[in-house]
Amino acid sequence: MTIPKRNIVIISIIALMVVSGTLIYTYFLIPDLDTNTDYVLHIHSDEGESIAEIYRERRYFIPHHKIPDHVMKAFIAIEDRRFYAHNGFDIKGILRALHRNIAAGTVVEGGSTITQQLAKLLLKNHERRISRKIKEMFLTARLELTQSKNEILGMYLNLAYFGERAYGIEAAARTYFNKSTDRLTIAEAALLAALQKAPNRYSPIRNTIRAEARRKIVLNLMKAYGFITKEEYDAALEEPLPRKIYVHRRYEAPYFAELLRQQLGRKYGAHLYTSGFHVYSTIDTALQSAAEQAVRKGVRDIEMRTKRGVQAALVAIDMHTGAIKAMVGGTDFKTTQFNRATMALRQPGSAFKPFVYAAALERGMSCTDRVLDIPISLPDPDKGGMWSPKNHSWAYYGNVTLKTALSLSLNAATVRLAHDIGMESVCETAMRCGIRSTLRPRPSAALGTYEVTLLDLTASYIALATGKKIVPLTYTIITDRNGKVIERTKPLSQQVFPEHVVKQMKVLLRAVVESGTGGKALSVQRTVYGKTGTTDDASDAWFIGFDDTMAVGVWVGRDDHTTIGYYESGSETALPIWVDFMRKVKH
């Protein structure tokens, strides 16, 4: 049967369209060059020191212009000696490798170029399909058209795997030699180049004989191609192989670093691990160290007089910027990653009372106005019946000033004051200062029965100290791996109290220190303000306070909400930790 010429033409056109369509479709499936690779997320202190590294693959980006020439030439010598001569596809290299492999009767040399190897690394697909080969070809061509040779080699060295969970040349240099790429010797560069064929097989840690033999091959090639001199070659042969690996994963201020990772993850998604971000956080390393020491010592002292299992948290915030300068979320991050500074909702007890007094001052009262401290009973809208709060000492003081009522933390006087001005206004004041958890206008709310986080409560005290609600900040600048600024933050504040309210709140909170439950704070030996807090069953103990520059909050308790111990209180547990920390704060 003869096929008409017209049909042959039609079939040929259709076949050409199918092939062309397949090629075009395959081309557009090629990923972007810089969105498919993981890099370490670097977190720095406020002074630029590295405090944490977070990653899925341990890879540090290093620009190609910072990679020494002898390092690049080590890889060119063993992987692709005609790298600068070909256009991504080395026909001569393929024919040479084919000839050597046939002569040897086995595969002794590969024919793929560094550009082709980079394409494979970028695609991250090891399936043996024709479509993958086509993608590799397209990507190889694109790389050669859009990138310089040194850029291609730099990308390859940043992506290559070197064993021991080291991804990229910089991670490899740190892992095997405890140094940066720009400090590698010729012998060290040759060893890293030698690892590319089979990182585990030629590992100097696992098999020194194979590693040394493979390194010598690289050095021989470097000498043969004129990359190094005979003297450099001889000296390199004498250098010893590394005998151990170095893995210094930095993870200081761990509770804070994890909080920051979660915040940025919600904002940047997968880009957080592919952009090589450098995040300049608000943490002050000296203050962070002081906070961790204070918490450890404080918990140790508490557990000497009660049973083990006590937890504590501390937050320090710059009152003018909202920058979190220190954060401790528990006694041991390795044991539990639950951040008690930001995730634990606990009853603040009397540490909530200042919002009652702030609401009263807003409504025209002063710290010298009086309130009755006598037994009071109010309807309980939740449980029914009447609710009658008791003072901690079971003593009542009659007609007292607001200053005395807060300094002695009198429950009956505080509940009466809240009832007189309206619990709705108290709840509104607390939320306006920064309390984000649910508050209901119930009589018991005046005594801190609704749960809050330590971070929210501490930040809310800034409004009492300055008149401004301020949003806590965890970082100031984010740059990508090339140093380009991605984001800058700025302090966010809102005026919530007039100056006369702030002045009187300071009188009240200073009285707590001078003549009330916060007396231990006098040992800080500068003017400080604050309030203790203890729940009825002593399951939560607090001290929230500030000086002229910083607000600091401390919480102590147990994760199962059982009592810390008989006779324990905010002044006996949380306040000593607060004092220990504040003594170390340079003023």
Coordinates of N, CA, C and O in Angstrom, one line a residue, residues 404-567:
T404 N -0.7 52.0 98.8 CA -0.6 50.9 99.8 C -1.2 49.6 99.3 O -0.7 48.6 99.5
A405 N -2.4 49.8 98.7 CA -3.1 48.6 98.2 C -2.3 47.8 97.2 O -2.2 46.5 97.3
L406 N -1.6 48.5 96.3 CA -0.8 47.7 95.3 C 0.5 47.2 95.9 O 1.0 46.1 95.6
S407 N 1.2 48.1 96.7 CA 2.5 47.7 97.2 C 2.3 46.4 98.1 O 3.2 45.6 98.1
L408 N 1.3 46.3 98.9 CA 1.0 45.2 99.7 C 0.2 44.1 99.0 O 0.0 43.0 99.6
S409 N -0.1 44.3 97.7 CA -0.9 43.4 96.9 C -2.1 42.9 97.6 O -2.4 41.7 97.7
L410 N -3.0 43.8 98.1 CA -4.2 43.5 98.8 C -5.3 43.1 97.8 O -5.7 43.9 97.0
N411 N -5.7 41.9 98.0 CA -6.7 41.3 97.0 C -8.1 42.0 97.2 O -8.7 42.4 96.2
A412 N -8.6 42.2 98.4 CA -9.9 42.7 98.6 C -10.0 44.1 98.1 O -11.0 44.5 97.4
A413 N -9.0 44.9 98.4 CA -9.0 46.3 97.9 C -8.9 46.4 96.4 O -9.6 47.2 95.8
T414 N -8.1 45.5 95.8 CA -8.0 45.5 94.3 C -9.3 45.1 93.6 O -9.7 45.7 92.6
V415 N -9.9 44.1 94.1 CA -11.2 43.6 93.6 C -12.3 44.7 93.7 O -13.1 45.0 92.8
R416 N -12.3 45.4 94.9 CA -13.3 46.5 95.1 C -13.0 47.6 94.1 O -13.9 48.2 93.5
L417 N -11.7 47.9 93.9 CA -11.4 49.0 93.0 C -11.8 48.6 91.6 O -12.4 49.5 90.9
A418 N -11.6 47.4 91.2 CA -12.0 46.9 89.8 C -13.5 47.0 89.7 O -14.0 47.3 88.6
H419 N -14.2 46.6 90.7 CA -15.6 46.6 90.7 C -16.2 48.0 90.6 O -17.1 48.3 89.8
D420 N -15.5 49.0 91.3 CA -16.0 50.4 91.2 C -15.8 51.0 89.9 O -16.6 51.8 89.4
I421 N -14.7 50.7 89.2 CA -14.4 51.4 87.9 C -15.0 50.5 86.8 O -15.0 51.0 85.6
G422 N -15.3 49.3 87.0 CA -15.8 48.4 86.0 C -14.8 47.4 85.4 O -13.8 47.9 84.9
M423 N -15.1 46.1 85.5 CA -14.1 45.2 85.0 C -14.0 45.3 83.5 O -12.9 44.9 82.9
E424 N -15.0 45.8 82.8 CA -14.9 46.0 81.4 C -13.7 46.9 81.1 O -12.9 46.7 80.1
S425 N -13.6 48.0 81.8 CA -12.5 49.0 81.6 C -11.2 48.4 81.9 O -10.2 48.7 81.3
V426 N -11.1 47.5 83.0 CA -9.8 46.9 83.3 C -9.4 46.0 82.2 O -8.2 46.0 81.8
C427 N -10.3 45.1 81.7 CA -9.9 44.2 80.6 C -9.5 45.0 79.3 O -8.5 44.6 78.7
E428 N -10.2 46.1 79.1 CA -9.9 46.9 77.9 C -8.5 47.5 78.0 O -7.7 47.6 77.1
T429 N -8.2 48.0 79.2 CA -6.9 48.6 79.5 C -5.8 47.6 79.3 O -4.7 47.8 78.6
A430 N -6.0 46.4 79.8 CA -4.9 45.3 79.7 C -4.7 44.9 78.2 O -3.6 44.8 77.8
M431 N -5.8 44.8 77.5 CA -5.6 44.4 76.1 C -5.0 45.6 75.3 O -4.3 45.4 74.3
R432 N -5.3 46.8 75.6 CA -4.7 48.0 75.0 C -3.2 48.0 75.2 O -2.5 48.5 74.4
C433 N -2.8 47.5 76.4 CA -1.4 47.5 76.7 C -0.6 46.4 75.9 O 0.6 46.5 75.8
G434 N -1.4 45.4 75.5 CA -0.7 44.3 74.8 C -1.1 42.9 75.1 O -0.5 41.9 74.6
I435 N -1.9 42.7 76.1 CA -2.4 41.3 76.5 C -3.3 40.8 75.3 O -4.3 41.5 75.0
R436 N -2.9 39.7 74.7 CA -3.6 39.2 73.6 C -4.5 38.0 73.9 O -5.4 37.7 73.0
S437 N -4.4 37.4 75.0 CA -5.3 36.3 75.4 C -6.6 36.8 75.8 O -6.8 38.0 76.0
T438 N -7.6 35.9 75.8 CA -9.0 36.2 76.1 C -9.2 36.7 77.6 O -8.7 36.0 78.5
L439 N -9.8 37.8 77.8 CA -10.1 38.3 79.1 C -11.6 38.6 79.2 O -12.2 39.2 78.3
R440 N -12.2 38.1 80.2 CA -13.6 38.3 80.4 C -13.8 39.2 81.6 O -13.1 39.1 82.6
P441 N -14.8 40.1 81.6 CA -15.0 41.0 82.7 C -15.7 40.3 83.9 O -16.8 40.5 84.3
R442 N -14.9 39.4 84.5 CA -15.4 38.7 85.7 C -14.6 39.3 86.9 O -13.5 39.7 86.8
P443 N -15.2 39.3 88.1 CA -14.5 39.8 89.3 C -13.2 39.2 89.6 O -12.2 39.9 89.9
S444 N -13.0 37.9 89.3 CA -11.8 37.3 89.6 C -10.6 37.7 88.7 O -9.5 37.5 89.0
A445 N -11.0 38.2 87.5 CA -10.0 38.6 86.5 C -9.1 39.7 87.1 O -7.9 39.8 86.7
A446 N -9.6 40.5 88.1 CA -8.7 41.5 88.7 C -7.5 40.9 89.4 O -6.5 41.6 89.6
L447 N -7.6 39.7 89.8 CA -6.6 39.0 90.5 C -5.8 38.1 89.6 O -5.0 37.2 90.0
G448 N -5.9 38.3 88.3 CA -5.1 37.5 87.3 C -5.5 36.1 87.1 O -4.6 35.2 87.1
T449 N -6.7 35.8 87.0 CA -7.1 34.4 86.8 C -7.2 34.0 85.4 O -7.3 32.8 85.1
Y450 N -7.1 34.9 84.4 CA -7.1 34.6 83.0 C -5.6 34.4 82.5 O -4.8 35.3 82.9
E451 N -5.4 33.4 81.8 CA -4.0 33.1 81.4 C -3.4 34.0 80.4 O -4.1 34.5 79.5
V452 N -2.1 34.2 80.5 CA -1.4 35.1 79.6 C 0.0 34.4 79.3 O 0.4 33.5 80.0
T453 N 0.7 34.9 78.4 CA 2.1 34.5 78.2 C 3.1 35.5 78.8 O 2.8 36.6 79.0
L454 N 4.2 35.0 79.2 CA 5.2 35.8 79.8 C 5.6 37.0 78.8 O 5.8 38.1 79.3
L455 N 5.8 36.7 77.5 CA 6.2 37.7 76.6 C 5.1 38.8 76.5 O 5.5 40.0 76.5
D456 N 3.9 38.4 76.4 CA 2.8 39.5 76.4 C 2.8 40.3 77.6 O 2.6 41.5 77.6
L457 N 2.9 39.6 78.8 CA 2.8 40.4 80.1 C 4.0 41.3 80.2 O 3.8 42.5 80.6
T458 N 5.1 40.9 79.9 CA 6.3 41.7 80.0 C 6.2 42.9 79.0 O 6.5 44.1 79.4
A459 N 5.8 42.7 77.8 CA 5.7 43.7 76.8 C 4.6 44.7 77.2 O 4.7 45.9 77.0
S460 N 3.6 44.2 77.9 CA 2.5 45.1 78.3 C 2.9 46.1 79.5 O 2.4 47.2 79.6
Y461 N 3.9 45.6 80.3 CA 4.4 46.5 81.3 C 5.1 47.7 80.7 O 5.3 48.7 81.4
I462 N 5.6 47.6 79.5 CA 6.3 48.7 78.8 C 5.3 49.9 78.7 O 5.7 51.0 78.8
A463 N 4.0 49.5 78.4 CA 3.0 50.6 78.3 C 2.8 51.3 79.6 O 2.6 52.5 79.7
L464 N 2.9 50.5 80.7 CA 2.8 51.1 82.1 C 4.0 52.0 82.3 O 3.9 53.0 83.1
A465 N 5.2 51.7 81.8 CA 6.4 52.4 82.1 C 6.6 53.6 81.2 O 7.3 54.6 81.6
T466 N 6.1 53.5 80.0 CA 6.4 54.6 79.0 C 5.1 55.3 78.5 O 5.2 56.3 77.8
G467 N 4.0 54.6 78.6 CA 2.8 55.2 78.1 C 2.5 54.7 76.7 O 1.5 55.0 76.1
K468 N 3.5 53.9 76.1 CA 3.3 53.4 74.7 C 3.3 51.9 74.7 O 4.2 51.2 75.3
K469 N 2.3 51.4 74.0 CA 2.3 49.9 73.7 C 3.3 49.7 72.5 O 3.3 50.4 71.5
I470 N 4.2 48.7 72.7 CA 5.2 48.5 71.7 C 5.2 47.0 71.3 O 5.0 46.2 72.1
V471 N 5.4 46.8 70.0 CA 5.4 45.4 69.5 C 6.8 44.8 69.7 O 7.8 45.4 69.2
P472 N 6.9 43.7 70.3 CA 8.3 43.0 70.5 C 8.9 42.7 69.1 O 8.2 42.2 68.3
L473 N 10.2 43.0 69.0 CA 10.9 42.7 67.7 C 11.9 41.6 68.0 O 12.5 41.5 69.0
T474 N 12.0 40.7 67.0 CA 13.0 39.6 67.1 C 14.2 39.8 66.1 O 15.3 39.2 66.3
Y475 N 14.1 40.7 65.1 CA 15.2 40.9 64.2 C 15.1 42.3 63.6 O 14.0 42.9 63.7
T476 N 16.2 42.8 63.1 CA 16.2 44.1 62.5 C 16.4 44.1 61.0 O 15.8 44.9 60.3
I477 N 17.3 43.2 60.5 CA 17.6 43.2 59.1 C 17.7 41.7 58.6 O 18.2 40.9 59.4
I478 N 17.3 41.5 57.4 CA 17.5 40.2 56.8 C 18.1 40.4 55.4 O 17.7 41.3 54.6
T479 N 19.2 39.7 55.1 CA 19.9 39.8 53.8 C 19.9 38.4 53.2 O 19.8 37.4 53.9
D480 N 20.0 38.3 51.9 CA 20.1 37.0 51.2 C 21.5 36.6 51.2 O 22.4 37.3 51.7
R481 N 21.8 35.5 50.5 CA 23.2 34.9 50.6 C 24.2 35.8 49.8 O 25.4 35.7 50.0
N482 N 23.7 36.7 49.0 CA 24.5 37.7 48.2 C 24.7 39.0 48.9 O 25.3 39.9 48.4
G483 N 24.1 39.1 50.1 CA 24.2 40.4 50.9 C 23.1 41.4 50.6 O 23.2 42.5 51.1
K484 N 22.2 41.1 49.7 CA 21.1 42.0 49.4 C 20.1 42.1 50.5 O 19.7 41.0 51.0
V485 N 19.8 43.3 50.9 CA 18.8 43.5 52.0 C 17.4 43.1 51.6 O 16.9 43.6 50.6
I486 N 16.8 42.1 52.2 CA 15.5 41.7 51.9 C 14.4 42.4 52.7 O 13.4 42.7 52.3
E487 N 14.8 42.7 54.0 CA 13.8 43.3 54.9 C 14.5 44.1 56.0 O 15.5 43.7 56.5
R488 N 13.9 45.2 56.3 CA 14.3 46.0 57.5 C 13.1 46.2 58.4 O 12.0 46.5 57.9
T489 N 13.2 46.0 59.7 CA 12.1 46.3 60.6 C 12.3 47.6 61.3 O 13.4 48.2 61.3
K490 N 11.3 48.1 61.8 CA 11.4 49.4 62.6 C 10.4 49.2 63.8 O 9.4 48.5 63.7
P491 N 10.7 49.9 64.9 CA 9.9 49.8 66.1 C 8.4 50.3 65.8 O 8.2 51.3 65.0
L492 N 7.5 49.5 66.3 CA 6.1 49.9 66.1 C 5.5 50.2 67.5 O 5.5 49.3 68.4
S493 N 5.0 51.4 67.7 CA 4.5 51.7 69.0 C 3.2 52.5 68.9 O 2.9 53.1 67.8
Q494 N 2.4 52.6 69.9 CA 1.2 53.3 69.9 C 0.9 53.9 71.3 O 1.1 53.2 72.3
Q495 N 0.6 55.2 71.4 CA 0.4 55.8 72.7 C -0.9 55.3 73.3 O -1.9 55.3 72.7
V496 N -0.8 54.9 74.6 CA -2.0 54.3 75.2 C -2.3 55.1 76.5 O -3.5 55.1 77.0
F497 N -1.3 55.7 77.1 CA -1.5 56.5 78.4 C -0.9 57.9 78.3 O 0.1 58.0 77.7
P498 N -1.6 58.8 78.9 CA -1.0 60.2 79.0 C 0.1 60.2 80.0 O 0.3 59.3 80.8
E499 N 1.0 61.2 80.0 CA 2.2 61.2 80.9 C 1.8 61.2 82.3 O 2.5 60.6 83.1
H500 N 0.7 61.8 82.7 CA 0.4 61.8 84.2 C 0.1 60.4 84.7 O 0.3 60.1 85.9
V501 N -0.5 59.6 83.9 CA -0.8 58.2 84.3 C 0.5 57.4 84.4 O 0.7 56.7 85.4
V502 N 1.4 57.6 83.5 CA 2.7 57.0 83.6 C 3.5 57.3 84.8 O 4.0 56.5 85.5
K503 N 3.5 58.6 85.2 CA 4.2 59.1 86.4 C 3.6 58.4 87.6 O 4.4 58.0 88.5
Q504 N 2.3 58.3 87.7 CA 1.7 57.8 88.9 C 1.8 56.2 88.9 O 2.0 55.7 90.0
M505 N 1.8 55.6 87.8 CA 2.1 54.2 87.7 C 3.5 53.8 88.2 O 3.7 52.8 89.0
K506 N 4.4 54.7 87.9 CA 5.8 54.5 88.4 C 5.9 54.6 89.9 O 6.6 53.9 90.6
V507 N 5.1 55.6 90.5 CA 5.0 55.7 91.9 C 4.5 54.5 92.6 O 5.0 54.0 93.6
L508 N 3.4 53.9 92.0 CA 2.8 52.7 92.5 C 3.8 51.5 92.4 O 3.9 50.8 93.4
L509 N 4.4 51.3 91.3 CA 5.2 50.2 91.1 C 6.6 50.3 91.8 O 7.2 49.3 92.2
R510 N 7.0 51.6 92.1 CA 8.2 51.8 92.9 C 7.9 51.5 94.3 O 8.7 50.9 95.1
A511 N 6.7 51.7 94.8 CA 6.3 51.4 96.2 C 6.3 49.9 96.4 O 6.6 49.5 97.5
V512 N 6.0 49.1 95.4 CA 6.0 47.7 95.5 C 7.5 47.3 95.9 O 7.7 46.4 96.8
V513 N 8.4 47.9 95.3 CA 9.9 47.6 95.6 C 10.3 48.2 97.0 O 11.0 47.5 97.7
E514 N 9.9 49.4 97.2 CA 10.4 50.1 98.4 C 9.7 49.6 99.7 O 10.4 49.6 100.8
S515 N 8.5 49.3 99.6 CA 7.8 49.0 100.9 C 6.8 47.8 100.8 O 6.0 47.6 101.7
G516 N 6.9 47.0 99.7 CA 5.9 46.0 99.5 C 6.6 44.6 99.2 O 7.7 44.3 99.7
T517 N 5.9 43.9 98.4 CA 6.3 42.5 98.1 C 7.5 42.3 97.3 O 8.1 41.2 97.2
G518 N 8.0 43.4 96.6 CA 9.1 43.4 95.8 C 10.4 43.9 96.4 O 11.3 44.3 95.7
G519 N 10.5 43.8 97.7 CA 11.6 44.4 98.4 C 13.0 43.9 98.0 O 14.0 44.7 98.0
K520 N 13.1 42.7 97.6 CA 14.4 42.1 97.2 C 15.0 42.9 96.0 O 16.2 42.8 95.8
A521 N 14.1 43.5 95.2 CA 14.6 44.3 94.0 C 15.5 45.5 94.4 O 16.2 46.0 93.5
L522 N 15.4 45.9 95.7 CA 16.3 47.0 96.1 C 17.8 46.7 96.0 O 18.6 47.6 95.8
S523 N 18.1 45.4 96.0 CA 19.5 45.0 95.9 C 20.1 45.3 94.5 O 21.3 45.2 94.4
V524 N 19.3 45.6 93.5 CA 19.8 45.9 92.2 C 20.6 47.2 92.3 O 21.5 47.5 91.5
Q525 N 20.3 48.1 93.3 CA 21.0 49.3 93.5 C 20.9 50.3 92.4 O 21.9 51.1 92.1
R526 N 19.8 50.4 91.8 CA 19.4 51.5 90.9 C 17.8 51.5 91.0 O 17.2 50.6 91.5
T527 N 17.2 52.6 90.4 CA 15.8 52.7 90.5 C 15.1 51.7 89.6 O 15.3 51.8 88.4
V528 N 14.4 50.8 90.2 CA 13.6 49.8 89.4 C 12.2 49.8 89.9 O 11.9 50.2 91.0
Y529 N 11.3 49.2 89.1 CA 9.9 49.1 89.4 C 9.4 47.7 89.1 O 10.0 47.0 88.2
G530 N 8.3 47.3 89.7 CA 7.8 46.0 89.3 C 6.7 45.5 90.2 O 6.3 46.2 91.1
K531 N 6.3 44.3 89.9 CA 5.2 43.7 90.6 C 5.4 42.2 90.7 O 5.7 41.5 89.7
T532 N 5.2 41.6 91.9 CA 5.2 40.2 92.1 C 3.8 39.6 91.7 O 2.8 40.3 91.6
G533 N 3.8 38.3 91.5 CA 2.5 37.6 91.2 C 2.6 36.2 91.7 O 3.6 35.5 91.4
T534 N 1.6 35.7 92.4 CA 1.6 34.3 92.8 C 0.1 33.8 92.8 O -0.8 34.5 93.3
T535 N -0.1 32.7 92.2 CA -1.5 32.1 92.2 C -1.8 31.5 93.5 O -0.8 31.2 94.3
D536 N -3.1 31.2 93.8 CA -3.5 30.7 95.1 C -2.8 29.4 95.5 O -2.4 29.2 96.7
D537 N -2.6 28.5 94.6 CA -1.9 27.2 94.9 C -0.4 27.3 94.7 O 0.2 26.2 94.7
A538 N 0.1 28.4 94.4 CA 1.6 28.6 94.2 C 2.0 27.7 93.0 O 3.2 27.2 93.0
S539 N 1.2 27.6 92.0 CA 1.6 26.9 90.8 C 2.3 27.8 89.8 O 2.9 27.3 88.8
D540 N 2.1 29.1 89.9 CA 2.7 30.1 89.1 C 3.2 31.2 89.9 O 2.5 31.7 90.8
A541 N 4.5 31.6 89.7 CA 5.1 32.7 90.4 C 5.8 33.6 89.4 O 6.4 33.2 88.4
W542 N 5.6 35.0 89.6 CA 6.1 35.9 88.6 C 6.8 37.1 89.3 O 6.5 37.4 90.5
F543 N 7.6 37.7 88.5 CA 8.0 39.1 88.8 C 8.3 39.8 87.5 O 9.1 39.3 86.7
I544 N 7.5 40.9 87.2 CA 7.7 41.7 86.0 C 8.1 43.1 86.5 O 7.5 43.7 87.3
G545 N 9.2 43.6 85.9 CA 9.7 44.9 86.3 C 10.5 45.5 85.3 O 10.7 45.0 84.2
F546 N 11.0 46.7 85.6 CA 11.7 47.5 84.6 C 12.6 48.6 85.3 O 12.3 48.9 86.4
D547 N 13.6 49.0 84.5 CA 14.3 50.2 84.9 C 14.0 51.3 83.9 O 13.0 51.3 83.3
D548 N 15.0 52.2 83.6 CA 14.7 53.2 82.6 C 14.8 52.8 81.2 O 14.4 53.5 80.3
T549 N 15.4 51.6 81.0 CA 15.7 51.2 79.6 C 15.1 49.8 79.2 O 14.8 49.5 78.0
M550 N 14.9 48.9 80.2 CA 14.6 47.6 79.9 C 13.5 47.0 80.7 O 13.4 47.3 82.0
A551 N 12.5 46.3 80.1 CA 11.5 45.5 80.9 C 11.9 44.1 80.9 O 12.2 43.5 79.9
V552 N 11.8 43.5 82.1 CA 12.2 42.1 82.3 C 11.1 41.3 83.0 O 10.6 41.8 84.0
G553 N 10.7 40.2 82.5 CA 9.7 39.4 83.1 C 10.3 38.0 83.4 O 11.0 37.4 82.6
V554 N 9.9 37.4 84.6 CA 10.3 36.1 85.0 C 9.1 35.3 85.5 O 8.3 35.8 86.2
W555 N 9.0 34.1 85.0 CA 8.0 33.2 85.4 C 8.6 31.9 86.0 O 9.6 31.4 85.4
V556 N 8.0 31.4 87.0 CA 8.5 30.1 87.6 C 7.3 29.2 87.8 O 6.2 29.7 88.3
G557 N 7.4 27.9 87.5 CA 6.3 27.0 87.8 C 6.7 25.6 87.3 O 7.8 25.3 87.1
R558 N 5.7 24.7 87.3 CA 5.8 23.4 86.8 C 4.9 23.2 85.6 O 3.8 23.7 85.5
D559 N 5.4 22.3 84.6 CA 4.6 22.1 83.4 C 3.3 21.5 83.7 O 2.3 21.7 82.9
D560 N 3.2 20.7 84.7 CA 1.9 20.0 85.0 C 1.0 20.8 85.9 O -0.1 20.3 86.4
H561 N 1.3 22.1 86.1 CA 0.5 23.1 86.9 C 0.3 22.7 88.4 O -0.5 23.3 89.1
T562 N 1.2 21.8 88.9 CA 1.1 21.5 90.3 C 1.9 22.6 91.1 O 2.7 23.4 90.5
T563 N 1.8 22.6 92.4 CA 2.4 23.7 93.2 C 3.9 23.6 93.1 O 4.5 22.5 93.0
I564 N 4.6 24.8 93.1 CA 6.0 24.8 93.1 C 6.5 24.3 94.4 O 7.5 23.5 94.4
G565 N 5.8 24.6 95.5 CA 6.2 24.1 96.8 C 5.5 25.0 97.8 O 5.0 26.1 97.5
Y566 N 5.3 24.4 99.0 CA 4.6 25.2 100.1 C 5.4 26.4 100.4 O 6.6 26.4 100.5
Y567 N 4.7 27.5 100.6 CA 5.2 28.8 101.0 C 6.1 29.5 99.9 O 6.8 30.5 100.2

